[in-house]
Short mmCIF file of C-alpha atoms in Angstrom, two decimals:
data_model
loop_
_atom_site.label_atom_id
_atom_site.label_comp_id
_atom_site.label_asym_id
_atom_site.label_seq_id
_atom_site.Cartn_x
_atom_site.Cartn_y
_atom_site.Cartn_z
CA UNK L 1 20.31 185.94 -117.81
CA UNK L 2 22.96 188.14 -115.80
CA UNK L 3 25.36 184.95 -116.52
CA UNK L 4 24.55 184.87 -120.30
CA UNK L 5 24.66 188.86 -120.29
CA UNK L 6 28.34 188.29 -119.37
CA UNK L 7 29.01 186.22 -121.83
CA UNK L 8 29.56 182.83 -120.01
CA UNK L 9 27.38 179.52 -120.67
CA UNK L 10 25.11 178.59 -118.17
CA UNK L 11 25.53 175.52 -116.62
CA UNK L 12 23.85 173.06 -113.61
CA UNK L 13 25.11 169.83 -112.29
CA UNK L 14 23.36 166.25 -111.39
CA UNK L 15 23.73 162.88 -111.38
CA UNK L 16 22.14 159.34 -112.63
CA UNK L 17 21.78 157.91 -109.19
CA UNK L 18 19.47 159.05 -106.22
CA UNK L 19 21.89 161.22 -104.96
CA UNK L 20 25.06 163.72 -106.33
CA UNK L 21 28.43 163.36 -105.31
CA UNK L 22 28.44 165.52 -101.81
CA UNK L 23 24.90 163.87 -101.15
CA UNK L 24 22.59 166.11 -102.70
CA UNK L 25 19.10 165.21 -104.46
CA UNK L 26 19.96 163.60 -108.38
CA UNK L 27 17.54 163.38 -111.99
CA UNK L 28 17.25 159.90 -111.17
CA UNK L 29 13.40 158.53 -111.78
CA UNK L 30 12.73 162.39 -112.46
CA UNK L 31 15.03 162.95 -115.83
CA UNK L 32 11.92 164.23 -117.88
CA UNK L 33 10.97 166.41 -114.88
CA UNK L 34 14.55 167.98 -114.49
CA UNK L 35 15.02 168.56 -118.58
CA UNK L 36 12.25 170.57 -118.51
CA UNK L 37 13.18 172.63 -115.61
CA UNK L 38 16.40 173.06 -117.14
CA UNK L 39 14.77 174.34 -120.25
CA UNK L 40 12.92 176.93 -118.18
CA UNK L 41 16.26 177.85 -116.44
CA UNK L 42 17.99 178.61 -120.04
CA UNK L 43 20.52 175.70 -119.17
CA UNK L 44 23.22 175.27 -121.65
CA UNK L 45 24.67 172.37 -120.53
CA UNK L 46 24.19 169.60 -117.80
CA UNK L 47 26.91 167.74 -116.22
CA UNK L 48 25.43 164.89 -115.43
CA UNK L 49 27.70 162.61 -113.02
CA UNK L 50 28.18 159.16 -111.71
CA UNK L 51 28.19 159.19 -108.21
CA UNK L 52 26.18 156.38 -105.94
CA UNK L 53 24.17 154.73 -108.63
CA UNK L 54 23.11 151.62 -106.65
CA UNK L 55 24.09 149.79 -110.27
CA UNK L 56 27.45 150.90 -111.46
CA UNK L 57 29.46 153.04 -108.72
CA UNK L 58 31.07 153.26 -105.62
CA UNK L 59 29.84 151.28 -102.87
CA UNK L 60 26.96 152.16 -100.69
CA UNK L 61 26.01 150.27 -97.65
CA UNK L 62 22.14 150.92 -98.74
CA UNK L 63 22.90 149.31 -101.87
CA UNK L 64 24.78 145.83 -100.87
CA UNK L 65 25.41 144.85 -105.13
CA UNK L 66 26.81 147.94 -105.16
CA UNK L 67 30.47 148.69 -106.03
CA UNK L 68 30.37 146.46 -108.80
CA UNK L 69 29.97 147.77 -112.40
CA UNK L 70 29.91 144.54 -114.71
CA UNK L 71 28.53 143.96 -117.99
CA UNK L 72 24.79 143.78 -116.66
CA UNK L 73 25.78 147.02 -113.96
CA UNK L 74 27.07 149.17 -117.21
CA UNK L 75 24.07 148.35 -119.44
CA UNK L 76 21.57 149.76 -116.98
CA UNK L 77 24.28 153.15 -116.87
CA UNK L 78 24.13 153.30 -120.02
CA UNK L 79 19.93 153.32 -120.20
CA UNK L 80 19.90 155.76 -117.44
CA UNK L 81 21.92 158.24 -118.51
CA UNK L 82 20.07 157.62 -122.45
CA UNK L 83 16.83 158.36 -120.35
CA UNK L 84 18.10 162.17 -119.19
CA UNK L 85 19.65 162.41 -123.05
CA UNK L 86 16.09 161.75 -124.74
CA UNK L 87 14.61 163.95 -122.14
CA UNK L 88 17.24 166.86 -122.70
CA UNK L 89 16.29 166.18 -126.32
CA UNK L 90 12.42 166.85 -125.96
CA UNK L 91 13.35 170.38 -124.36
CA UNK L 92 12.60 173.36 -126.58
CA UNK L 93 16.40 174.05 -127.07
CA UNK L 94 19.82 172.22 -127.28
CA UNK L 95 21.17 171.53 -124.39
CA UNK L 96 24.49 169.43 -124.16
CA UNK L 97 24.52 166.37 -121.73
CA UNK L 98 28.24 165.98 -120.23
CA UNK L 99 27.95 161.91 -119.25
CA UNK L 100 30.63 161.74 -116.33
CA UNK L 101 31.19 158.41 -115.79
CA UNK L 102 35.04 158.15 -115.39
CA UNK L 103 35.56 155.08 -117.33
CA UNK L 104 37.05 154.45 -120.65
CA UNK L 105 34.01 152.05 -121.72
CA UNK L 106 32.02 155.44 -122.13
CA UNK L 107 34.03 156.30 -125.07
CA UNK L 108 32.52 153.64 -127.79
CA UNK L 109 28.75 154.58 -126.46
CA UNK L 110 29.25 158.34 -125.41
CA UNK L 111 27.65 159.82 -128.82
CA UNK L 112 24.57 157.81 -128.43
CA UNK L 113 24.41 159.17 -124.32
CA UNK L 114 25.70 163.04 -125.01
CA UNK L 115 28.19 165.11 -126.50
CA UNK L 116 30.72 164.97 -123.72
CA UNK L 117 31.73 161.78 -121.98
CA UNK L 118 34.38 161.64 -119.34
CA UNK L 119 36.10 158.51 -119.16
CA UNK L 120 38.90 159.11 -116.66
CA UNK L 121 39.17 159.28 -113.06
CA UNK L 122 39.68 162.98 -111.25
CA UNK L 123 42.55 164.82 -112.13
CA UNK L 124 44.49 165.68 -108.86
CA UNK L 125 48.24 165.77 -109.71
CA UNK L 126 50.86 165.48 -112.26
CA UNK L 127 50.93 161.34 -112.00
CA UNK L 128 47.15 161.49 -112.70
CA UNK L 129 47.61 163.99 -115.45
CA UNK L 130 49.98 161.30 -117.35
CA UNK L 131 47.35 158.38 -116.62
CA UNK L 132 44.95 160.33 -118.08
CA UNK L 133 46.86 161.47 -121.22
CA UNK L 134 47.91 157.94 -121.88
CA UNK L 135 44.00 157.08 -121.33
CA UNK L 136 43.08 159.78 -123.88
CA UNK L 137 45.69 158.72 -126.02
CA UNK L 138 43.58 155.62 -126.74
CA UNK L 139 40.30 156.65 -126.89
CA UNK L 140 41.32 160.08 -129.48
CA UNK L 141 39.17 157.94 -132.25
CA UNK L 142 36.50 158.55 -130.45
CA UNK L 143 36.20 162.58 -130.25
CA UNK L 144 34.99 164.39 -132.96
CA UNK L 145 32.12 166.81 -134.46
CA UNK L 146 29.22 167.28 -132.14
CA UNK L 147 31.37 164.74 -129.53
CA UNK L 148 34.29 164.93 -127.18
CA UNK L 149 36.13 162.82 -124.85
CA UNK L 150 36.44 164.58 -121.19
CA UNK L 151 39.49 164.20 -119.75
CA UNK L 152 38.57 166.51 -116.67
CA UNK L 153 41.18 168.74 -117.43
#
């Protein structure tokens, strides 16, 4: 409440695989679990990213078909980050569900998933900030009402 007091949005960070980014416990298997917790928290929005998901990410030696994200590897992405989006969705109040899955495939499904989508890689330096424009330039269709593309900038 001290955050919200302030002003500011209040917002909490996970992932669709087993673990986040730095290594840390994720919502996978325990989306309906986490919505609810974020409810209780007052959580306005959930960045939820794309870091070691055994199906569609980088590779993981504990995962040996990982690294791959094909058709079959983006379908089940897609379902799990749907599965934290219905659950975010059963909460007592709107919450907004920030997909971060760095690819530009995100941008046709993103509105079904959440109402942010990030469909670029990070933003580090000037060459990456045209890559990413150019990729935004593209995919500006896709933003509107209720939806954005994330360009992580």
């Amino acid at each position: 409440e001290a955050v919200k007091g302030l002003g500011f949005k209040f917002g909490v960070y996970t992932d669709r695989g087993p673990t986040t980014c730095v290594g840390l416990p994720a919502s996978m298997g325990h989306e309906d679990f986490d919505a609810r917790s974020f409810d209780q928290w007052g959580v306005d929005i959930v960045k939820n990213d794309g870091c070691w998901d055994p199906d569609c990410g980088e590779y993981q030696t504990q995962f040996p078909g990982s690294g791959i994200c094909d058709k079959k590897g983006r379908a089940k992405a897609t379902a799990k980050y749907l599965k934290m989006a219905k659950a975010l969705n059963k909460t007592r109040r709107p919450i907004i569900h920030w997909v971060s899955g760095w690819q530009p495939w995100y941008a046709p499904v993103g509105r079904r998933l959440g109402q942010m989508w990030r469909v670029s890689a990070d933003v580090r330096d000037w060459e990456s900030v045209y890559e990413t424009t150019r990729v935004m330039e593209q995919l500006a269709g896709y933003s509107g009402p209720d939806g954005w593309t994330d360009a992580d900038m």
